[in-house]
PDB file of C-alpha atoms in Angstrom:
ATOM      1  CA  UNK A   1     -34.456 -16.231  75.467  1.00 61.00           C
ATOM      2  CA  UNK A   2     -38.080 -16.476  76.713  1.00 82.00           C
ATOM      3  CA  UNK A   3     -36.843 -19.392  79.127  1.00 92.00           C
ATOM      4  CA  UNK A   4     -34.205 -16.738  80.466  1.00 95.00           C
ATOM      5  CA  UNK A   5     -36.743 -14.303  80.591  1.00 96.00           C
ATOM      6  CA  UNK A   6     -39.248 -16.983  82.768  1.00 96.00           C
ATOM      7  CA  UNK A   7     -36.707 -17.743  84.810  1.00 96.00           C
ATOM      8  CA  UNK A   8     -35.453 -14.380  85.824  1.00 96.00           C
ATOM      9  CA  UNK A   9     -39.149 -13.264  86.451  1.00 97.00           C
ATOM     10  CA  UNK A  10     -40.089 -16.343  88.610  1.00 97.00           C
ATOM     11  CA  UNK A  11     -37.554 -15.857  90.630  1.00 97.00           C
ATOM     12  CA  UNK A  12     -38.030 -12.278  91.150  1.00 97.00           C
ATOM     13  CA  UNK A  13     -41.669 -13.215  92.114  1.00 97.00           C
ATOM     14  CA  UNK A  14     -40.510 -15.871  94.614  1.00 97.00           C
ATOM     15  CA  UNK A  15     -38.175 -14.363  96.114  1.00 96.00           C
ATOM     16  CA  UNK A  16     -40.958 -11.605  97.089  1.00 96.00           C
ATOM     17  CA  UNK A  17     -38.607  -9.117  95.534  1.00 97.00           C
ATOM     18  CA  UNK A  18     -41.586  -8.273  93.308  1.00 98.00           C
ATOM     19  CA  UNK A  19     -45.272  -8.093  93.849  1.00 98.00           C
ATOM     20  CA  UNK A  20     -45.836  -8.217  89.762  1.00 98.00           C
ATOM     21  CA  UNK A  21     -43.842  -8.606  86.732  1.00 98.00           C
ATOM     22  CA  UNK A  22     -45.420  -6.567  83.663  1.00 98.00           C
ATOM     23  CA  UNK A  23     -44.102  -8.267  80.746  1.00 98.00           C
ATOM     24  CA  UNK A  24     -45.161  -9.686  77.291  1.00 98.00           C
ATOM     25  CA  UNK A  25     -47.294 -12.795  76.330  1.00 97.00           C
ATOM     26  CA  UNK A  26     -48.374 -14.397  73.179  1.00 94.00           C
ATOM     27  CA  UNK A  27     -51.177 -11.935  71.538  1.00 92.00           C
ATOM     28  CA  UNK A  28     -54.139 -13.103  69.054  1.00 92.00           C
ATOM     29  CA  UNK A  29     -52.183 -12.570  66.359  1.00 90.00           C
ATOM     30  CA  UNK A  30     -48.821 -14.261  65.829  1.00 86.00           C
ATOM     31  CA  UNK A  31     -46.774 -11.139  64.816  1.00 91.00           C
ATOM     32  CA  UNK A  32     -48.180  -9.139  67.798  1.00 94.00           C
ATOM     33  CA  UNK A  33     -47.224  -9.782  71.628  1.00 96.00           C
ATOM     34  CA  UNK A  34     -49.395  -8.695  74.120  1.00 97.00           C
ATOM     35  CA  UNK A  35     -48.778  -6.703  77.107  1.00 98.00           C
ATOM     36  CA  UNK A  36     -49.353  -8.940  80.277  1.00 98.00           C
ATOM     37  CA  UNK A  37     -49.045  -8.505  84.426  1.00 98.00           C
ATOM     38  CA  UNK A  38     -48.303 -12.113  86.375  1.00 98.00           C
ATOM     39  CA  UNK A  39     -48.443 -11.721  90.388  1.00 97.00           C
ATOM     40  CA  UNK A  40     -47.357 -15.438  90.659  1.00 97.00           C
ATOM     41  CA  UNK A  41     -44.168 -17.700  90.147  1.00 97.00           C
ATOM     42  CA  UNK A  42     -46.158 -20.301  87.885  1.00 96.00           C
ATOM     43  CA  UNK A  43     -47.366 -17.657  85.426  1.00 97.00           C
ATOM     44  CA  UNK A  44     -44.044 -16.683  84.620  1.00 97.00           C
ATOM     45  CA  UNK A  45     -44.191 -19.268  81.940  1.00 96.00           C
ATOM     46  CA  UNK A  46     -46.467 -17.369  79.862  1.00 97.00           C
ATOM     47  CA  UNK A  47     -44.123 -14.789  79.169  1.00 97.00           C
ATOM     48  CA  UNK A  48     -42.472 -14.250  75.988  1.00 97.00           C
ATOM     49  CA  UNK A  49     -39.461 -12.200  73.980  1.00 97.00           C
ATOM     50  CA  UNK A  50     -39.919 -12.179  70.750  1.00 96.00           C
ATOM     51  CA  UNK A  51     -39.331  -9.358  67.863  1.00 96.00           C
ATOM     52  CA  UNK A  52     -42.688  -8.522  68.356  1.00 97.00           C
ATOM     53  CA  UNK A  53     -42.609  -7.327  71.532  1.00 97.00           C
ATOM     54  CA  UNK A  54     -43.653  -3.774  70.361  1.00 96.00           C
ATOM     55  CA  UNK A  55     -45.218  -2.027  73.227  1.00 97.00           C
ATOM     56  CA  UNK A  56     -43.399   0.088  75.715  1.00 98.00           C
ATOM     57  CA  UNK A  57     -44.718  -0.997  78.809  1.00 98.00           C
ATOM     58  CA  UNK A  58     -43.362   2.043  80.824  1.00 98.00           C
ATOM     59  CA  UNK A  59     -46.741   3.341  79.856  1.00 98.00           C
ATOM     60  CA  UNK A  60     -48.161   1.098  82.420  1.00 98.00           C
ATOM     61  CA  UNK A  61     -46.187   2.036  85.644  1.00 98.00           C
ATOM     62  CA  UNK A  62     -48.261   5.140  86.360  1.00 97.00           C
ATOM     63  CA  UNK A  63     -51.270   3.797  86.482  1.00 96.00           C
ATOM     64  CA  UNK A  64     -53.074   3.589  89.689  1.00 95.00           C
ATOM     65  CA  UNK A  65     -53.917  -0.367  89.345  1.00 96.00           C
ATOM     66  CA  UNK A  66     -50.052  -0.675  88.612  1.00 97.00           C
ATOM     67  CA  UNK A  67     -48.866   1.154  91.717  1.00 96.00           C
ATOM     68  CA  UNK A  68     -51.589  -0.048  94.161  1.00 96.00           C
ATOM     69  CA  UNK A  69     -49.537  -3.542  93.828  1.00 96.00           C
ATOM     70  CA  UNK A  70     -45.951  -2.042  95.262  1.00 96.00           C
ATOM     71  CA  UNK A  71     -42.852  -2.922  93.641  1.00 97.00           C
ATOM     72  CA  UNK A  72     -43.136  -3.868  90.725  1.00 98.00           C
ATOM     73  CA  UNK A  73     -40.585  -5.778  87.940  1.00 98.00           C
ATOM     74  CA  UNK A  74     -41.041  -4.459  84.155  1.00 98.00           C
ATOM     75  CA  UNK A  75     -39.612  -5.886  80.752  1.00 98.00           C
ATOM     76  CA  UNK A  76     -38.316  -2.826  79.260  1.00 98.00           C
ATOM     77  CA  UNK A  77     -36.031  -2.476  75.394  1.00 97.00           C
ATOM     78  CA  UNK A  78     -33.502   0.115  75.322  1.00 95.00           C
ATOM     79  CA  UNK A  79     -35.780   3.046  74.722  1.00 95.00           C
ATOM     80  CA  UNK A  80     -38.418   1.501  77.750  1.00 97.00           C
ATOM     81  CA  UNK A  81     -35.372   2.067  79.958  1.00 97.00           C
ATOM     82  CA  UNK A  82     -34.844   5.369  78.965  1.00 96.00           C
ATOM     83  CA  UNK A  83     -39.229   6.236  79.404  1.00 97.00           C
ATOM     84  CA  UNK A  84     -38.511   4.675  83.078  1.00 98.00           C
ATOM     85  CA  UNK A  85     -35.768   6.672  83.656  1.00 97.00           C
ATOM     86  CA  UNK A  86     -37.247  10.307  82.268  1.00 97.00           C
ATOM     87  CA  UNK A  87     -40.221   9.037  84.783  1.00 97.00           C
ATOM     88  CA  UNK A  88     -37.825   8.723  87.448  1.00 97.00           C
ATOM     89  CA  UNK A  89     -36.386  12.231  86.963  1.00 95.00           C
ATOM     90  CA  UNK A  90     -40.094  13.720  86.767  1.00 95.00           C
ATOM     91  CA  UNK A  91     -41.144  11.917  90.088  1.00 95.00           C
ATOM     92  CA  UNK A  92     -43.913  10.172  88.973  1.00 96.00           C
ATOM     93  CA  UNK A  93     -42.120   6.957  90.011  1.00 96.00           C
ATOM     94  CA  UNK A  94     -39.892   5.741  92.849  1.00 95.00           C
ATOM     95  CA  UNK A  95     -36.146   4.032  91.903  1.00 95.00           C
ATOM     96  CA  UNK A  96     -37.001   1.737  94.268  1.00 96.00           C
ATOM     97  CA  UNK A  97     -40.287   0.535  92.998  1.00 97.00           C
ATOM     98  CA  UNK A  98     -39.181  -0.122  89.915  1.00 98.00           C
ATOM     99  CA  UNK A  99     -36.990  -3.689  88.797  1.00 98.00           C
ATOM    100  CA  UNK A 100     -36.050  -3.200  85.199  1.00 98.00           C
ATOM    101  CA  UNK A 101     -35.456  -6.473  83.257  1.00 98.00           C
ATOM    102  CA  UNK A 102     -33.334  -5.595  80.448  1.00 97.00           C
ATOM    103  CA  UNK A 103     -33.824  -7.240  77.362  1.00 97.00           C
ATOM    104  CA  UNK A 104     -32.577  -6.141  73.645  1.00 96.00           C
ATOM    105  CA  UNK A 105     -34.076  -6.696  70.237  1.00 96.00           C
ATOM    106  CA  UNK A 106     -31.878  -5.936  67.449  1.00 93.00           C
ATOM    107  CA  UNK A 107     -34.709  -5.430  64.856  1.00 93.00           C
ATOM    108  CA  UNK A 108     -38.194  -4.921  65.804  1.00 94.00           C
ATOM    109  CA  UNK A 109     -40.690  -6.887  63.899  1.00 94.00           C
ATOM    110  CA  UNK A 110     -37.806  -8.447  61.797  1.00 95.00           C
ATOM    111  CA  UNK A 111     -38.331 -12.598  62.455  1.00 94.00           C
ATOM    112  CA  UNK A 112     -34.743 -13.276  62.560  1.00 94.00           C
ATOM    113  CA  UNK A 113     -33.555 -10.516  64.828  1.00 96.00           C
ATOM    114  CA  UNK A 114     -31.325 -11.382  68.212  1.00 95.00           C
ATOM    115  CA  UNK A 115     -33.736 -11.235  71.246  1.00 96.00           C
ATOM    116  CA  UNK A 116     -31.441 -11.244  74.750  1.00 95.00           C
ATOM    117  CA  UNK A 117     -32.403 -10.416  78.389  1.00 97.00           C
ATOM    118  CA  UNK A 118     -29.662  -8.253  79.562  1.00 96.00           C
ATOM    119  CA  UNK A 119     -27.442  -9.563  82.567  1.00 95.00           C
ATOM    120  CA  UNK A 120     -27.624  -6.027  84.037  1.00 95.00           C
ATOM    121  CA  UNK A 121     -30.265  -5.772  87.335  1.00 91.00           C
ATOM    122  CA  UNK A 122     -29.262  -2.282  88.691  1.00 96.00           C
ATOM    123  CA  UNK A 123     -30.201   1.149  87.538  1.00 96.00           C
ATOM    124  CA  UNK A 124     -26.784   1.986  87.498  1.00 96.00           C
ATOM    125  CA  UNK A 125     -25.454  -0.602  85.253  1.00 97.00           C
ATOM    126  CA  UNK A 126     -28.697  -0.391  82.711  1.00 96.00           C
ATOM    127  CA  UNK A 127     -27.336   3.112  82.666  1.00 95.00           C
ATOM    128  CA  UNK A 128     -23.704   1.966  81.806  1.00 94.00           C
ATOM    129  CA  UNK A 129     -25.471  -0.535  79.090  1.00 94.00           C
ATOM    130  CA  UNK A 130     -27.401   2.679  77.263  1.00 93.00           C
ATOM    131  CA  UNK A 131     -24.629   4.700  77.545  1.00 90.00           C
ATOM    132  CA  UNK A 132     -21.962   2.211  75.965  1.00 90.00           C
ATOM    133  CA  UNK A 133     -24.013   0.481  73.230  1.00 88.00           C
ATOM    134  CA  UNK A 134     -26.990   2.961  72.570  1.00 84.00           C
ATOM    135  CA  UNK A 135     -25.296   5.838  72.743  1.00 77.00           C
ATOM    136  CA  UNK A 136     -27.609   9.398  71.583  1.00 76.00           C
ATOM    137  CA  UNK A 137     -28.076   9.210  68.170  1.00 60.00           C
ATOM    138  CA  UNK A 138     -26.729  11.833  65.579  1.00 52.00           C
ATOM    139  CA  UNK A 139     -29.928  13.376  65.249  1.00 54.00           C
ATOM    140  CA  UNK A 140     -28.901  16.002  62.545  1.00 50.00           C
ATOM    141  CA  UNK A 141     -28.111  13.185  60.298  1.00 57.00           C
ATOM    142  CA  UNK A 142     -31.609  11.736  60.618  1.00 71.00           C
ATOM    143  CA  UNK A 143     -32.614  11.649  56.469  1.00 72.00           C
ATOM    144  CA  UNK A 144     -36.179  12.595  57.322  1.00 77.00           C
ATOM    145  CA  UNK A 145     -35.331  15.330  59.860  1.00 84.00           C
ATOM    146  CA  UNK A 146     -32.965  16.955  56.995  1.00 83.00           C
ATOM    147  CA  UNK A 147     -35.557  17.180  54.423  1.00 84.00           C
ATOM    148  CA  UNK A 148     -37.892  19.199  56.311  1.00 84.00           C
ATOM    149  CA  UNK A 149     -34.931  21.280  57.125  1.00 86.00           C
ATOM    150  CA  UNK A 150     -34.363  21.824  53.450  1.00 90.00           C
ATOM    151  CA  UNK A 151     -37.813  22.933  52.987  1.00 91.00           C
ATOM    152  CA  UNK A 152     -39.087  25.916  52.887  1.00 92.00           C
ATOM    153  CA  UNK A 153     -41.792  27.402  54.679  1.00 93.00           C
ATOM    154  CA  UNK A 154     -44.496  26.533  52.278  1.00 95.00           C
ATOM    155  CA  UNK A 155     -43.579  23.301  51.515  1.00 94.00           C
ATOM    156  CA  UNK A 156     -43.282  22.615  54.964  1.00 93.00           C
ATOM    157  CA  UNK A 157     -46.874  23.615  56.105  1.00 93.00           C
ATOM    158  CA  UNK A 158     -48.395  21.820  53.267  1.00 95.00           C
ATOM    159  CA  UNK A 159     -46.990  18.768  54.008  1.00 94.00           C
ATOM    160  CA  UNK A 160     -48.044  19.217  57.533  1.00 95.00           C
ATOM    161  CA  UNK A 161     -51.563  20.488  56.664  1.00 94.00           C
ATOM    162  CA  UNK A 162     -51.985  17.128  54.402  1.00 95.00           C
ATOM    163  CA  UNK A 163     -50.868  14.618  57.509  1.00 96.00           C
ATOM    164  CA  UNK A 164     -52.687  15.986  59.793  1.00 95.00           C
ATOM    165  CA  UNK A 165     -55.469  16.207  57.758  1.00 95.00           C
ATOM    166  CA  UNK A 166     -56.049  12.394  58.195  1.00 95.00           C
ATOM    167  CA  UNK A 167     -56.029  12.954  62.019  1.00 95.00           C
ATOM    168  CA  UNK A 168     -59.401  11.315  63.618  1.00 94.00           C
ATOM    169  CA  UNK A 169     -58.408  12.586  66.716  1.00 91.00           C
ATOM    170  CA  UNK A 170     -58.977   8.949  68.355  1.00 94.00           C
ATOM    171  CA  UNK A 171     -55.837  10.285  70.837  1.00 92.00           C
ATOM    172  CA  UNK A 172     -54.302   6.520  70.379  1.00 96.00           C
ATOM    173  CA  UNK A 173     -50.673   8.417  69.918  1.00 96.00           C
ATOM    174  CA  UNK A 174     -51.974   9.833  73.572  1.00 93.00           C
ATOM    175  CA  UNK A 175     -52.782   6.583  75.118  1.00 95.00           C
ATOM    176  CA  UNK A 176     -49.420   4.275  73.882  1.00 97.00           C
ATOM    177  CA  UNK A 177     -47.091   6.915  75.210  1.00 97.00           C
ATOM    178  CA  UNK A 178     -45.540   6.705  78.585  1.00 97.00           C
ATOM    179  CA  UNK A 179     -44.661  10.393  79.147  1.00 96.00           C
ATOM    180  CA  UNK A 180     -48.758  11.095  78.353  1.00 94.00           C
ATOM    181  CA  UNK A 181     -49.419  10.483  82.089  1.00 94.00           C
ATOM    182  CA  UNK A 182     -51.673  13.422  82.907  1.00 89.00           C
ATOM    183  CA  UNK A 183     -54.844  12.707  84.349  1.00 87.00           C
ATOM    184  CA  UNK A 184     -56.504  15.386  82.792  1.00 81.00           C
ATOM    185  CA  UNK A 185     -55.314  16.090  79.221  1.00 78.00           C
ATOM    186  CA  UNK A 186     -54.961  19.859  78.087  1.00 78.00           C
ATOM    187  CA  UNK A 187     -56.961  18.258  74.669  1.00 70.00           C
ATOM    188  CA  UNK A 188     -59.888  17.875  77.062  1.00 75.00           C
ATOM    189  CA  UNK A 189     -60.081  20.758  79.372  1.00 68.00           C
ATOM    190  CA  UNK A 190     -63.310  23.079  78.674  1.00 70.00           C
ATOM    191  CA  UNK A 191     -63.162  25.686  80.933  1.00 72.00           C
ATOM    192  CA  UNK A 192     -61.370  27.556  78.926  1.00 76.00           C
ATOM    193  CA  UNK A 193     -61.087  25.132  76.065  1.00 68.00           C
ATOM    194  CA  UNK A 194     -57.232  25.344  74.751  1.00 71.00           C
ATOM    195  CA  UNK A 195     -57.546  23.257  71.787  1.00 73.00           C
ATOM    196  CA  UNK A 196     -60.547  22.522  70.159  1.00 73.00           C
ATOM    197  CA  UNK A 197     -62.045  19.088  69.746  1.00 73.00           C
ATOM    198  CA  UNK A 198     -63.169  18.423  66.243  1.00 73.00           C
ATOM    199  CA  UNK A 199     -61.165  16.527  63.825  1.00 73.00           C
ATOM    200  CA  UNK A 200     -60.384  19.921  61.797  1.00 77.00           C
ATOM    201  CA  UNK A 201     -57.785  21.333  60.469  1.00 83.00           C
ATOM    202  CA  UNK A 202     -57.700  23.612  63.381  1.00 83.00           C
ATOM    203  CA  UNK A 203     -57.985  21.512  65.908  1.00 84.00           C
ATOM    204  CA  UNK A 204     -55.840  18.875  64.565  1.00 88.00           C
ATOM    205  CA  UNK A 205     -52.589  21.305  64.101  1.00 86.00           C
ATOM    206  CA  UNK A 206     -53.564  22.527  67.495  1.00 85.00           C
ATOM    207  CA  UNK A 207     -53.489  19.194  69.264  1.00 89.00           C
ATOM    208  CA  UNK A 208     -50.622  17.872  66.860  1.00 92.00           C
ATOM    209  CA  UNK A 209     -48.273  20.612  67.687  1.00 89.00           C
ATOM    210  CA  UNK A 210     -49.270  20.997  70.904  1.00 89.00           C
ATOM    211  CA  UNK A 211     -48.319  17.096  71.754  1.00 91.00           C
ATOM    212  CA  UNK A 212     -44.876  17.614  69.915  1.00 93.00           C
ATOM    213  CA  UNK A 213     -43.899  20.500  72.397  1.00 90.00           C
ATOM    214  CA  UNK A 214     -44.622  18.422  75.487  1.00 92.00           C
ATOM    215  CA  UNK A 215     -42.666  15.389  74.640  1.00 94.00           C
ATOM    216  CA  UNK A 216     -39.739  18.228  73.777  1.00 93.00           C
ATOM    217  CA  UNK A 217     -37.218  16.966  76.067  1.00 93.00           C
ATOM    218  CA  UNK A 218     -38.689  13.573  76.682  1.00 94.00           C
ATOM    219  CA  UNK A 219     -39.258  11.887  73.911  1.00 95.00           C
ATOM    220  CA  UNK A 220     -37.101   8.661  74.041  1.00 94.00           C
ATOM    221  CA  UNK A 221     -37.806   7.697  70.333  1.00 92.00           C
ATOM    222  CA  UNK A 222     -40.097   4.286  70.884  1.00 94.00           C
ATOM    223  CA  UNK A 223     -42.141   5.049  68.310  1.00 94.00           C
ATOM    224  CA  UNK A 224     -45.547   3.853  69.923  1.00 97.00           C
ATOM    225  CA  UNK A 225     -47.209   6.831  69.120  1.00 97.00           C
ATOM    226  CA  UNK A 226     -46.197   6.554  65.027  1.00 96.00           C
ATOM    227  CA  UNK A 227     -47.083   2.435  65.544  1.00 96.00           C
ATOM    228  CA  UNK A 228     -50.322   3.043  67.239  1.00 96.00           C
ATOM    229  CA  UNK A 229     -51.301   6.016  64.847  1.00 97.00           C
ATOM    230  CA  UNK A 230     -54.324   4.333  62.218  1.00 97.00           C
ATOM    231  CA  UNK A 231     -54.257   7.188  60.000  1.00 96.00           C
ATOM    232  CA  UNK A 232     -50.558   6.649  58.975  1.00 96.00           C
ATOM    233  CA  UNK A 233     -49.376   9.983  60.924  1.00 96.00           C
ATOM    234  CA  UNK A 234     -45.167  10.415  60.464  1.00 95.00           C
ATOM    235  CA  UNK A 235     -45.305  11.347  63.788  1.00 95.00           C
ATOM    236  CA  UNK A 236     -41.989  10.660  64.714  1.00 94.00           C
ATOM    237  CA  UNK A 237     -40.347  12.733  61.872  1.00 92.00           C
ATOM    238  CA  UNK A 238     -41.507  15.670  64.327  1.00 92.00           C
ATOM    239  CA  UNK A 239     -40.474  14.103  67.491  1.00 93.00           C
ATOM    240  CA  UNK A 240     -37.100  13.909  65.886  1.00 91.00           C
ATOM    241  CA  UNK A 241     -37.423  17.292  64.888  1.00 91.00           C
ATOM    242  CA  UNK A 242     -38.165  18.634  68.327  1.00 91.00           C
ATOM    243  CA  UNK A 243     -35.330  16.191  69.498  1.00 91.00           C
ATOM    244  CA  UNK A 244     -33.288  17.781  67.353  1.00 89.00           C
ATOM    245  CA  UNK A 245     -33.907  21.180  68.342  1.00 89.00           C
ATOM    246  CA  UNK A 246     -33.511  20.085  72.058  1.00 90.00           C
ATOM    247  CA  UNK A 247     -29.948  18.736  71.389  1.00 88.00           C
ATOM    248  CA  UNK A 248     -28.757  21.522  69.770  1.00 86.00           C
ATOM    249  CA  UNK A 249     -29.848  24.318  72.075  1.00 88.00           C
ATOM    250  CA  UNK A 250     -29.736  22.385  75.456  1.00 88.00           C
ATOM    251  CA  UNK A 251     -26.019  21.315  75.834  1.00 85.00           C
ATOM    252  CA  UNK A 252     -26.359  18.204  73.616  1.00 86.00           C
ATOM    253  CA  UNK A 253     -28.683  16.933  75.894  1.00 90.00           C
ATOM    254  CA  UNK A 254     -31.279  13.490  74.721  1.00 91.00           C
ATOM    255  CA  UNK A 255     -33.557  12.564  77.141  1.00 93.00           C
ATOM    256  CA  UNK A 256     -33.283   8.930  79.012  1.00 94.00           C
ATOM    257  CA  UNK A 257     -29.754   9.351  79.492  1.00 94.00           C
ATOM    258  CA  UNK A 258     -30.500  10.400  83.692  1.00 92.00           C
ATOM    259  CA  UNK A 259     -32.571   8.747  86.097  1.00 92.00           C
ATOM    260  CA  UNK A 260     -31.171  11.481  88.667  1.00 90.00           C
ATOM    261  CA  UNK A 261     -31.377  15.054  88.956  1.00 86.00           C
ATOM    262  CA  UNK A 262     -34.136  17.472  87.466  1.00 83.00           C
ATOM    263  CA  UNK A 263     -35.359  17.133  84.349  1.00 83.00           C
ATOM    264  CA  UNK A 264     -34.533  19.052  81.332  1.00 85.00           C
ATOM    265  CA  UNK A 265     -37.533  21.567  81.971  1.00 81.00           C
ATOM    266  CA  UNK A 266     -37.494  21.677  85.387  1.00 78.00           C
ATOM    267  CA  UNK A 267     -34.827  23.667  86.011  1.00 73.00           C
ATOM    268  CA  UNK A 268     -32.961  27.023  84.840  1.00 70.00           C
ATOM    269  CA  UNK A 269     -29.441  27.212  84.111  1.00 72.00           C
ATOM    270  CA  UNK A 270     -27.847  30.895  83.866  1.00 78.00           C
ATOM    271  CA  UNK A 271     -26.205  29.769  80.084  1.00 77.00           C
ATOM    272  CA  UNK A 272     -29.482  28.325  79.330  1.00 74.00           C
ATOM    273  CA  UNK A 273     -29.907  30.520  75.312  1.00 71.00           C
ATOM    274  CA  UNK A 274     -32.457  32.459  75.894  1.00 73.00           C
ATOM    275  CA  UNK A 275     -31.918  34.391  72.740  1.00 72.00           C
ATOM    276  CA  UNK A 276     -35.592  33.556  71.370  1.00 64.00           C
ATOM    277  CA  UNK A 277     -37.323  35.751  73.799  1.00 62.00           C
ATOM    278  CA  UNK A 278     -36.124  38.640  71.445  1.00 59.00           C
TER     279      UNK A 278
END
C-alpha cells in the first residue's frame, strides 16, 4: 500500500497538479509515523501507510506555511476527510486547494490491520465513500456515552472534577486538533480574561468545558485530542457526549458529512428547538 500511496503522490507532484503532498513518513519510533510535507517527485518514496499513521493531518492545512505553497495534496483516514470537509464548510479552506488522497485503516495501531489508498480522487466521490461505508455512528449506543447518562448529577461532577484534575493545561488536545484553528485562543485572551490560566480546578473545568462546546457540531471523532492528552484525559467520552446532544436536537445531523453549504452554527433554521431559552 505505501508503493500505491508513492505512486499516486509522485504523480500528483509531477504532473504540477500539486505544489506539496502532506503525508506520513517513518517516525523515531517504529509504532509511530510521522507527519511529513514532500514538494518533489523523488521524495515521494519516503512516504508511508501503515496502522500507525495516527495524526490527522487536516490540522496542518490552515497553517500559513501550508497555504503560502498553493494547492496542496493531503493523506487523509475517514475522519481526516470529514475535518477537511467541516473546514471547507467554515471557509477556512478552498475545494480547490485541497487534493484528498483517501486511504483507510481498519484498526489503528493494530499491526495486522488492512491499510488501502482509496481509488476515489474527487470530493464528491470521497463523499459517496463516507456516506456508504462510514456511515454516522449510533451515537446513543456509545457504552461510555450511556453511563454518564445513567449518572446522576453528583456522580457525574465528581468524575469530572477527578479527570480534570490531572489537567496540566499544556493545551496539546488544542494543538492536535484541526478545528482549533484560531489564531488567538479564547484560553489566552487577557483583556478581559475568560478563562483563567492556572492548572486549577477552576480553570481547568473552565477551559475543559469550554473546548467541548466549540467542537459541538464539529467534532469528527479522530481522537487526536484523547491520543495527544499526557494526563490520560477521556476526552472523547465528552466529545461524544456533545455529539450526541448535537444529533439529537439538530435534525440527526454529524458533522463531516457536507463539504457544501453553511455549517451547523452558522445558520438559523425557523424549526431549529429553541425550547432551552426558557
Amino acid at each position: 500500500m505505501s508503493k500505491e500511496l508513492e505512486c499516486r503522490a509522485r504523480e500528483l507532484l509531477a504532473g504540477g497538479s500539486v505544489a506539496a503532498v502532506i503525508g506520513y513518513a517513518e517516525g523515531a519510533v517504529p509504532d509511530a509515523a510521522a507527519p511529513v510535507v514532500i514538494t518533489a517527485p523523488d521524495e515521494a518514496e519516503r512516504l508511508v501507510l501503515s496502522p500507525f499513521c495516527y495524526n490527522n493531518l487536516a490540522v496542518y492545512l490552515t497553517r500559513p506555511e501550508i497555504k503560502k505553497l498553493g494547492r496542496v495534496g493531503v493523506v487523509a483516514k475517514d475522519a481526516d476527510i470529514r475535518a477537511i470537509f467541516v473546514l471547507m464548510q467554515e471557509n477556512q479552506i478552498a475545494r480547490e486547494d485541497v487534493h484528498i488522497i483517501g486511504v483507510s485503516i481498519s484498526r489503528l495501531g493494530d499491526p495486522s490491520a488492512e491499510c488501502r489508498v482509496l481509488p476515489y480522487k474527487t470530493h464528491e466521490e470521497l463523499l459517496g465513500h463516507l456516506v456508504k461505508n462510514v456511515p454516522p455512528a449510533e451515537l446513543s449506543a456509545i457504552e461510555d456515552v450511556a453511563q454518564l447518562e445513567d449518572a446522576d448529577r453528583t456522580e457525574r461532577w465528581a468524575y469530572w472534577q477527578n479527570e480534570f484534575s490531572r489537567c496540566i493545561r499544556c493545551y496539546a488536545c488544542r494543538q492536535v486538533c484541526p478545528l482549533c484553528y484560531c489564531t488567538s485562543c479564547i484560553a489566552e485572551k487577557n483583556r478581559p480574561q475568560w478563562i483563567e490560566t492556572s492548572a486549577h480546578e477552576r480553570g481547568n473545568f473552565a477551559w475543559n468545558i469550554t473546548r467541548a462546546f466549540h467542537l459541538a457540531g464539529r467534532c469528527v471523532g479522530c481522537g487526536e485530542c484523547e491520543r495527544a492528552c499526557p494526563a490520560g484525559i477521556p476526552l472523547m467520552k465528552l466529545n461524544r457526549k456533545m455529539a450526541k446532544e448535537v444529533r439529537d436536537n439538530f435534525h440527526g445531523y454529524v458533522a463531516g458529512y457536507a463539504f457544501e453549504g453553511e455549517a451547523l452554527f452558522a445558520g438559523h433554521r425557523p424549526d431549529d428547538p429553541d425550547d432551552f431559552f426558557e
